[in-house]
XYZ file of C-alpha atoms in Angstrom:
564
model
C 55.319 -44.430 7.084
C 57.972 -45.212 4.204
C 58.015 -43.061 1.268
C 60.876 -44.069 -1.440
C 60.199 -40.946 -4.223
C 61.977 -42.430 -7.355
C 61.876 -39.796 -10.476
C 62.153 -40.535 -13.333
C 65.919 -40.957 -15.602
C 67.140 -38.247 -17.934
C 67.443 -41.221 -20.402
C 63.630 -41.587 -20.177
C 62.874 -38.507 -22.308
C 59.522 -38.832 -24.801
C 58.511 -41.777 -22.977
C 54.603 -42.321 -22.215
C 54.893 -41.591 -18.808
C 56.295 -38.133 -18.270
C 54.760 -35.728 -15.749
C 52.588 -38.836 -14.235
C 52.850 -39.887 -10.746
C 52.525 -43.509 -9.735
C 51.789 -44.796 -5.950
C 52.840 -48.403 -6.087
C 51.894 -50.149 -2.726
C 53.511 -53.679 -2.042
C 54.491 -55.199 1.711
C 56.992 -57.544 -1.001
C 60.698 -54.987 -2.117
C 61.772 -57.593 -4.862
C 58.265 -56.518 -6.102
C 58.522 -53.608 -5.487
C 62.043 -52.894 -7.216
C 60.964 -54.752 -10.430
C 57.689 -52.460 -11.104
C 59.442 -49.078 -10.460
C 62.287 -50.362 -12.738
C 60.075 -50.476 -15.242
C 57.971 -47.602 -14.405
C 60.957 -45.414 -14.719
C 62.210 -46.509 -17.998
C 58.819 -45.239 -18.968
C 58.734 -42.302 -18.134
C 56.783 -42.463 -14.474
C 57.832 -40.663 -11.360
C 57.355 -43.561 -8.757
C 56.512 -43.122 -4.741
C 56.388 -46.216 -3.477
C 54.508 -47.202 0.445
C 54.712 -51.140 1.932
C 51.487 -51.053 3.588
C 47.777 -50.377 3.700
C 47.752 -47.713 5.560
C 50.905 -45.857 4.657
C 49.376 -45.956 1.319
C 46.418 -43.839 2.672
C 49.052 -41.837 4.280
C 50.720 -40.529 1.187
C 46.927 -40.347 -0.723
C 46.184 -37.952 1.485
C 49.321 -35.951 1.186
C 50.269 -36.270 -2.057
C 48.719 -36.291 -5.789
C 48.909 -39.218 -7.732
C 47.282 -40.407 -11.303
C 47.183 -44.119 -10.736
C 47.340 -46.795 -7.256
C 49.431 -49.512 -8.556
C 47.817 -51.716 -4.922
C 48.754 -55.174 -4.075
C 46.042 -57.356 -3.078
C 47.387 -59.379 0.083
C 49.168 -57.247 2.790
C 49.590 -57.442 6.759
C 47.402 -55.920 8.730
C 45.112 -54.397 6.341
C 44.518 -56.030 2.434
C 44.468 -54.363 -0.544
C 40.277 -54.451 -0.743
C 40.328 -52.503 2.029
C 42.523 -50.123 1.356
C 41.042 -49.261 -2.274
C 37.732 -49.353 -0.392
C 38.798 -46.446 1.888
C 40.503 -44.504 -0.946
C 36.672 -44.662 -2.871
C 35.412 -42.501 0.126
C 37.814 -39.014 -0.991
C 38.146 -40.034 -4.517
C 35.962 -41.541 -7.578
C 37.177 -44.048 -10.267
C 38.243 -41.255 -12.343
C 39.801 -38.941 -9.782
C 42.410 -41.901 -9.269
C 42.477 -45.102 -11.057
C 43.725 -47.759 -8.533
C 45.313 -51.112 -10.523
C 45.156 -54.304 -8.213
C 47.631 -56.643 -8.458
C 47.816 -60.415 -6.997
C 48.828 -63.914 -6.847
C 45.054 -64.913 -6.823
C 43.359 -64.985 -10.156
C 39.835 -66.278 -9.090
C 36.871 -65.231 -10.167
C 35.464 -64.492 -7.054
C 39.174 -62.536 -6.483
C 38.490 -60.645 -9.133
C 34.814 -59.541 -8.728
C 36.023 -58.603 -5.045
C 38.547 -56.362 -6.319
C 35.342 -54.651 -8.768
C 33.761 -54.440 -5.451
C 36.229 -52.318 -3.794
C 36.460 -50.158 -6.156
C 39.483 -51.181 -8.295
C 40.035 -49.999 -11.933
C 41.841 -53.121 -13.177
C 43.136 -56.123 -11.810
C 46.008 -58.144 -13.026
C 47.526 -61.447 -11.822
C 50.725 -62.100 -10.628
C 53.116 -63.103 -12.658
C 52.364 -60.295 -15.316
C 54.187 -59.583 -18.754
C 55.928 -56.122 -18.505
C 54.125 -55.014 -21.740
C 50.566 -56.025 -20.555
C 51.338 -54.536 -16.788
C 52.484 -51.688 -18.736
C 49.485 -51.736 -21.441
C 47.349 -51.720 -18.406
C 48.582 -48.561 -16.603
C 48.419 -46.429 -19.849
C 44.876 -47.304 -20.778
C 44.222 -46.402 -17.240
C 46.197 -43.181 -17.535
C 44.920 -42.073 -20.753
C 40.528 -42.995 -20.104
C 41.153 -40.991 -16.337
C 42.880 -37.881 -18.780
C 39.362 -38.347 -21.112
C 37.200 -38.167 -18.573
C 38.603 -35.230 -17.070
C 38.748 -33.968 -20.463
C 35.120 -34.294 -20.748
C 34.363 -33.441 -17.876
C 36.104 -30.181 -18.289
C 34.322 -29.637 -21.563
C 30.699 -30.059 -19.987
C 31.327 -27.629 -17.200
C 32.419 -25.199 -20.004
C 29.965 -26.031 -21.931
C 27.130 -25.042 -19.326
C 28.554 -22.560 -17.955
C 28.148 -20.709 -21.916
C 24.677 -22.169 -21.503
C 23.776 -20.495 -18.633
C 25.538 -17.314 -19.871
C 23.484 -17.657 -23.151
C 20.191 -18.275 -21.137
C 20.687 -15.217 -19.189
C 21.391 -13.070 -21.991
C 17.670 -14.647 -23.207
C 16.200 -14.167 -20.481
C 17.183 -10.784 -19.902
C 16.205 -9.739 -23.574
C 13.259 -11.146 -22.849
C 11.742 -8.918 -19.840
C 13.547 -5.744 -21.350
C 10.899 -6.316 -24.833
C 8.190 -7.277 -22.281
C 8.951 -4.282 -20.043
C 9.790 -2.018 -22.499
C 6.337 -2.564 -24.314
C 4.098 -1.695 -20.554
C 4.579 1.923 -19.105
C 1.361 0.483 -16.481
C 3.150 -0.118 -12.791
C 0.489 -3.240 -12.378
C 1.389 -4.679 -16.007
C 5.302 -4.281 -15.089
C 4.826 -5.946 -11.818
C 2.888 -8.744 -12.927
C 5.013 -9.444 -15.630
C 7.809 -9.413 -13.543
C 6.481 -11.849 -11.213
C 5.752 -13.661 -13.570
C 9.336 -14.077 -15.273
C 10.798 -14.435 -11.683
C 8.575 -17.584 -10.995
C 10.730 -19.547 -13.313
C 13.537 -18.669 -11.331
C 12.068 -18.692 -7.871
C 10.162 -20.895 -6.046
C 7.732 -18.927 -4.248
C 3.508 -19.166 -3.100
C 2.864 -15.652 -2.691
C 4.593 -12.536 -3.350
C 4.634 -8.777 -2.432
C 6.034 -5.804 -4.362
C 5.927 -2.558 -2.125
C 7.034 0.702 -3.727
C 7.798 3.832 -2.500
C 4.701 6.291 -2.852
C 4.313 9.648 -1.148
C 6.517 8.637 1.807
C 4.730 5.761 2.476
C 4.330 2.096 0.356
C 2.041 0.849 -2.019
C 1.702 -2.454 -1.661
C 0.903 -5.228 -4.952
C 0.143 -9.041 -3.917
C 0.336 -11.968 -6.010
C -0.104 -15.233 -5.663
C 0.802 -18.442 -7.916
C -3.037 -19.798 -8.862
C -2.756 -22.856 -11.372
C 1.079 -21.838 -12.785
C -0.625 -18.528 -13.136
C -0.298 -14.949 -11.179
C -2.677 -13.627 -9.702
C -3.207 -10.540 -8.150
C -4.161 -10.994 -4.830
C -5.101 -6.829 -3.555
C -3.342 -3.603 -2.557
C -2.931 -1.883 0.223
C -0.840 0.266 2.045
C 1.980 -0.612 4.256
C 1.238 -1.532 7.430
C 3.254 0.950 10.418
C 7.000 -0.417 10.995
C 8.830 -3.251 9.939
C 11.847 -4.866 10.823
C 13.001 -6.650 7.826
C 12.015 -3.430 5.678
C 13.890 -1.786 7.942
C 17.284 -4.115 7.589
C 16.554 -4.646 3.654
C 16.386 -0.382 2.921
C 19.427 0.105 5.365
C 21.749 -2.240 3.503
C 20.110 -1.959 0.015
C 20.795 -5.311 -0.428
C 18.993 -8.736 -1.187
C 17.722 -10.865 2.296
C 17.125 -15.015 2.761
C 15.659 -16.242 5.859
C 14.037 -19.360 6.889
C 12.251 -20.864 9.850
C 10.340 -17.868 10.398
C 6.999 -17.926 12.396
C 5.293 -15.097 10.749
C 4.883 -13.871 7.271
C 6.917 -10.279 5.866
C 3.748 -8.217 7.699
C 4.046 -9.742 10.746
C 0.921 -12.106 10.035
C 1.016 -15.164 12.301
C 1.454 -18.366 9.560
C 0.682 -22.771 10.381
C 4.355 -24.019 10.168
C 7.327 -22.511 8.846
C 8.187 -19.783 5.958
C 11.180 -18.800 3.942
C 11.371 -15.385 2.938
C 13.540 -13.694 -0.008
C 13.181 -10.447 -0.666
C 15.036 -8.111 -3.159
C 15.483 -3.907 -3.138
C 14.245 -2.387 -6.085
C 17.140 0.067 -6.797
C 17.518 2.887 -8.889
C 20.471 5.472 -8.692
C 21.582 4.506 -5.548
C 18.250 4.767 -3.950
C 15.945 2.425 -2.705
C 12.507 2.641 -5.139
C 10.394 -0.313 -3.714
C 11.591 -4.106 -2.607
C 9.897 -7.261 -4.022
C 9.144 -10.086 -1.593
C 8.955 -13.505 -1.985
C 7.119 -16.379 0.201
C 7.265 -20.098 0.309
C 6.919 -22.720 2.660
C 10.069 -24.356 1.017
C 13.380 -24.230 2.549
C 15.406 -23.482 -0.804
C 13.781 -20.866 -3.051
C 15.940 -20.327 -5.719
C 19.606 -22.173 -7.278
C 22.816 -20.248 -6.022
C 23.736 -20.045 -9.969
C 20.303 -18.331 -10.538
C 20.950 -15.944 -8.290
C 23.254 -13.198 -10.974
C 20.392 -13.719 -12.750
C 17.360 -12.917 -10.461
C 19.631 -9.615 -9.408
C 19.980 -8.473 -12.762
C 16.637 -8.769 -13.813
C 15.732 -6.804 -10.407
C 17.859 -4.324 -11.278
C 17.264 -3.937 -15.275
C 13.010 -3.898 -14.128
C 14.035 -0.530 -11.654
C 14.266 1.480 -14.804
C 10.806 0.040 -15.726
C 9.621 0.884 -12.818
C 10.782 4.266 -12.637
C 9.870 4.616 -16.422
C 5.856 4.122 -15.134
C 6.240 6.178 -12.320
C 7.599 8.961 -14.589
C 4.514 7.903 -17.333
C 2.125 8.461 -14.675
C 3.755 11.361 -13.498
C 3.254 12.838 -17.174
C -0.250 11.221 -17.685
C -1.381 13.727 -14.617
C 0.256 17.222 -15.594
C -1.259 15.948 -19.396
C -4.749 15.563 -17.549
C -3.948 18.367 -15.521
C -3.118 20.984 -19.178
C -6.247 19.085 -20.162
C -8.146 20.694 -17.402
C -6.841 23.737 -16.314
C -5.914 26.429 -18.659
C -4.888 28.949 -15.756
C -1.688 26.348 -15.415
C -0.990 25.641 -18.866
C 2.311 27.334 -19.399
C 3.888 25.701 -15.798
C 2.490 22.254 -16.533
C 3.826 22.584 -19.941
C 7.344 22.927 -18.146
C 7.072 20.407 -15.856
C 5.980 17.961 -19.005
C 9.302 19.388 -20.845
C 11.416 18.651 -17.574
C 9.369 14.640 -17.727
C 10.146 14.227 -20.886
C 13.547 15.380 -20.118
C 14.265 12.655 -17.284
C 12.638 10.153 -20.242
C 15.521 11.909 -22.740
C 18.680 10.714 -19.836
C 17.587 7.165 -19.110
C 17.035 7.048 -23.116
C 20.702 7.594 -23.437
C 21.833 5.976 -20.252
C 19.602 2.605 -22.010
C 21.854 2.875 -24.880
C 24.811 3.498 -22.646
C 23.785 -0.329 -20.795
C 23.552 -1.561 -23.691
C 26.644 -0.463 -24.973
C 28.132 -2.545 -21.656
C 26.319 -5.364 -22.199
C 27.608 -5.696 -25.506
C 31.048 -4.563 -24.659
C 31.395 -7.129 -21.285
C 30.224 -9.792 -23.988
C 32.762 -9.102 -27.182
C 35.631 -8.922 -23.695
C 34.749 -12.164 -21.990
C 35.845 -14.211 -25.272
C 40.145 -12.600 -25.911
C 40.200 -11.918 -21.609
C 39.211 -15.832 -21.243
C 41.639 -16.821 -23.680
C 44.335 -14.486 -22.445
C 43.336 -16.043 -18.561
C 43.798 -19.339 -20.205
C 47.548 -18.550 -21.876
C 48.145 -17.557 -18.113
C 47.496 -20.448 -16.713
C 48.840 -22.555 -18.670
C 52.281 -20.870 -18.966
C 51.889 -20.920 -14.923
C 51.863 -24.513 -15.032
C 55.047 -24.540 -17.513
C 56.880 -22.560 -15.085
C 55.849 -24.902 -12.106
C 57.058 -27.804 -14.237
C 60.502 -26.514 -15.063
C 61.359 -25.384 -11.529
C 60.242 -28.433 -10.415
C 62.936 -29.885 -13.090
C 65.892 -27.553 -12.048
C 64.882 -27.981 -8.702
C 64.926 -31.902 -9.222
C 68.527 -32.032 -11.182
C 66.930 -33.045 -14.075
C 66.502 -29.326 -16.392
C 68.010 -30.450 -19.857
C 68.290 -28.477 -22.482
C 65.383 -30.169 -24.596
C 63.234 -29.338 -21.681
C 64.198 -25.757 -21.899
C 64.221 -25.021 -24.946
C 60.334 -26.610 -25.444
C 59.812 -24.085 -22.291
C 60.859 -21.034 -24.110
C 58.596 -22.497 -27.169
C 55.664 -22.735 -24.627
C 56.097 -19.131 -23.069
C 57.043 -17.071 -26.304
C 53.946 -18.346 -27.877
C 51.688 -18.187 -24.671
C 53.402 -14.616 -24.554
C 52.150 -13.832 -28.127
C 48.408 -15.428 -27.269
C 47.859 -13.376 -24.120
C 49.229 -10.430 -25.695
C 47.169 -10.454 -28.651
C 44.230 -10.580 -26.399
C 45.107 -8.334 -24.099
C 45.432 -5.611 -27.255
C 42.024 -6.808 -28.794
C 40.637 -6.431 -24.560
C 42.559 -2.554 -24.752
C 40.867 -1.547 -28.207
C 37.065 -2.622 -27.295
C 37.922 -0.423 -23.667
C 39.522 2.686 -25.976
C 36.302 2.676 -27.909
C 33.969 2.281 -25.832
C 35.522 4.562 -22.881
C 35.958 7.543 -25.647
C 32.393 7.168 -26.867
C 30.944 6.341 -23.296
C 32.142 9.635 -21.502
C 31.396 11.741 -24.686
C 27.439 10.875 -24.319
C 27.472 11.251 -20.625
C 29.933 14.268 -20.646
C 28.631 17.146 -23.060
C 31.886 19.050 -23.365
C 33.542 20.696 -26.562
C 36.827 19.437 -27.903
C 38.850 19.060 -31.893
C 38.068 15.785 -32.736
C 38.884 13.582 -36.028
C 35.356 12.809 -37.987
C 36.227 10.159 -39.505
C 38.095 8.656 -36.968
C 35.815 9.535 -34.566
C 32.597 7.856 -36.602
C 34.807 4.451 -36.850
C 35.135 4.628 -32.691
C 31.098 4.843 -32.150
C 30.064 1.795 -35.082
C 33.278 0.027 -33.184
C 31.583 0.451 -30.296
C 27.463 -0.426 -31.512
C 29.466 -3.843 -32.888
C 27.643 -5.842 -30.119
C 24.537 -4.629 -30.196
C 23.733 -5.102 -34.060
C 26.980 -8.090 -34.827
C 24.098 -10.310 -34.700
C 22.684 -9.197 -37.867
C 24.328 -9.151 -41.460
C 23.830 -5.290 -42.142
C 27.032 -2.925 -43.238
C 27.704 0.069 -42.839
C 29.958 2.125 -45.483
C 31.352 5.492 -43.748
C 33.093 8.128 -46.391
C 35.041 11.083 -45.062
C 37.501 12.468 -44.852
C 40.610 11.901 -43.208
C 41.456 15.273 -43.066
C 38.454 16.559 -41.157
C 38.981 17.906 -38.132
C 36.299 19.580 -36.116
C 35.586 21.822 -32.674
C 32.394 20.549 -31.507
C 30.415 18.730 -29.024
C 31.501 14.734 -30.117
C 28.974 13.203 -27.455
C 26.019 15.182 -29.839
C 27.713 13.292 -32.966
C 27.800 10.007 -31.164
C 23.995 10.605 -30.141
C 23.083 11.249 -33.137
C 25.343 8.669 -34.996
C 23.861 5.931 -32.237
C 20.177 6.496 -32.249
C 20.583 6.505 -36.512
C 21.819 3.460 -36.812
C 20.461 1.907 -34.272
C 16.671 2.979 -35.743
C 17.898 1.478 -39.328
C 18.540 -2.085 -37.484
C 14.981 -2.067 -35.598
C 12.978 -0.400 -38.520
C 14.297 -0.376 -41.622
C 15.471 -4.537 -42.330
C 13.110 -7.726 -41.872
C 15.060 -10.479 -40.435
C 17.170 -11.990 -42.396
C 17.933 -8.831 -44.431
C 21.350 -7.710 -45.085
C 20.863 -4.055 -45.070
C 23.598 -1.767 -46.025
C 23.907 2.144 -44.238
C 25.697 4.484 -45.378
C 27.439 7.861 -43.267
C 28.434 10.531 -46.285
C 30.238 13.157 -44.719
C 31.171 16.469 -47.144
C 32.638 20.210 -46.875
C 30.751 22.943 -48.722
C 31.321 26.712 -48.151
C 32.415 26.617 -44.714
C 29.714 24.184 -43.854
C 29.836 20.642 -42.719
C 26.933 18.286 -44.094
C 26.303 15.045 -43.077
C 24.066 12.143 -44.914
C 22.900 9.258 -43.867
C 20.820 6.614 -45.469
C 20.030 3.208 -45.651
C 18.744 0.663 -48.370
C 15.220 -0.060 -46.202
C 12.129 -0.621 -46.784
C 11.387 2.793 -45.676
C 8.523 4.655 -44.052
C 4.723 5.042 -45.240
C 3.369 9.399 -45.266
C 1.632 8.950 -42.080
C 4.788 7.683 -40.191
C 7.407 10.322 -42.207
C 5.156 12.983 -40.455
C 5.621 12.150 -36.939
C 9.123 10.385 -37.445
C 10.143 13.180 -35.128
C 7.613 13.141 -32.275
C 8.760 12.357 -28.560
C 7.255 8.626 -27.741
C 5.768 7.616 -31.578
C 7.125 4.182 -32.540
C 6.112 1.272 -34.766
C 7.602 -1.007 -32.978
C 6.190 -0.343 -29.025
C 6.002 -4.320 -28.651
C 9.437 -4.740 -29.874
C 11.189 -2.418 -26.999
C 10.772 0.884 -28.984
C 10.195 4.127 -26.972
C 9.700 6.757 -29.801
C 12.582 8.879 -28.440
C 15.416 7.941 -30.675
C 14.446 10.681 -33.512
C 13.141 12.935 -31.216
C 16.573 13.017 -29.513
C 17.959 13.555 -33.197
C 15.861 16.341 -33.840
C 16.436 18.196 -30.115
C 20.171 17.928 -30.913
């Protein structure tokens, strides 16, 4: 293949073609030279070939911004070359400008039918020639930017949809403590992501599995029966061993080994809680594709979130059984009360983990923006470094180019450092608060600074509101105590006000006053919300008492404060 590389000269700085690479295809050397001279003067990097096959080979091994293609060539015409290029590249990925001495309307039509972006008849005016080229390149850049924006918007939209779906699922599941209702709502929610006809929930119970079966009828999820799992099951054993989802198609029998007409697709997801498989969700369909790959993350996250609700429901059932035993057996009263307290403690621990989980989700969302900006800046800096290296290797590096690179490197480095600093600050606050909530260790700490760290970690949870939190604490108060307890108290108070004290759209104010008197430390917390009725105040520290059960309240927030 004859491939001539002709780079732009040093006197082309600032021209419109800088950084753009063009392949010129023409079997007439004189024509090639004329076009190359004009393109190089405009700062374009130019490769030339003299045959259609050579053009295809060059396009396969190199990346071009534009192809200038002569129509009348021996062995392979420009029309045929263009058709073959379009098998790989779209009109936006690789624009093609066709050149020919023929200017008949049928020739022009044939050019466009072959996939050309534009058609120019010889001889042509130099300015028209260059204007056609810059227009095609501008259109290509505009389409590229539009596609990038579209992809970014789609990704952001998908993330918002995931967050909204998880929030709605959490609200629905948090308001239920009955296993049957939790499973019904879960299958209904997952029905928007998975195309299934029959679904089964296998929940561990007394060393075996209780099976809850569901099916779709007229777009609704309907319970279709319950039975104990019959004997051994190879598919179930694989899921229990691997603790991973399973997707198989072309099956001749369902999950329970029953023969079916035609073929069946199966999708199964384990319900994992604290590292143990508590159950399995099974979905069956006659369709080969049951879910979108882009929705798999949401499906697995929903099931993971449901694992907490399922475990809470089982604990609630245990609490119910223990309560019934207390009412029916005075002789076992003392031991039953102790068991009830243990179950409540387990629920309190799970509530702490739920708060921590909310912090994790919020911090992850907050970190996403500075990390994204840092990655973009680093990627741009890498591209500029590669471009500088290319200019240096080609012997075309000028002082002006080098100074531009230094300015770009300085700005990109500043962006990277600023955004990494923001990320580090978020992680530092989250690390301190999350460790203190999970490890009950005594240590010395500055109370005012620590309260501000707690509030900073809560920013993602209350950031969508317009509430203000005022902290009044002397800067020199250092105490030797349990920071985890302070973190739980402040977190529960702020979240309690956020959920209960203010109606939607109200700008609330929460105040934390810290003072010392006679060797004692006093903390006063207040908000300017709507207050509580005497009936609510009388039960405000009771476990499981909440006025927002349907909005995700558990009734454990103020109870935990009271016990601390």
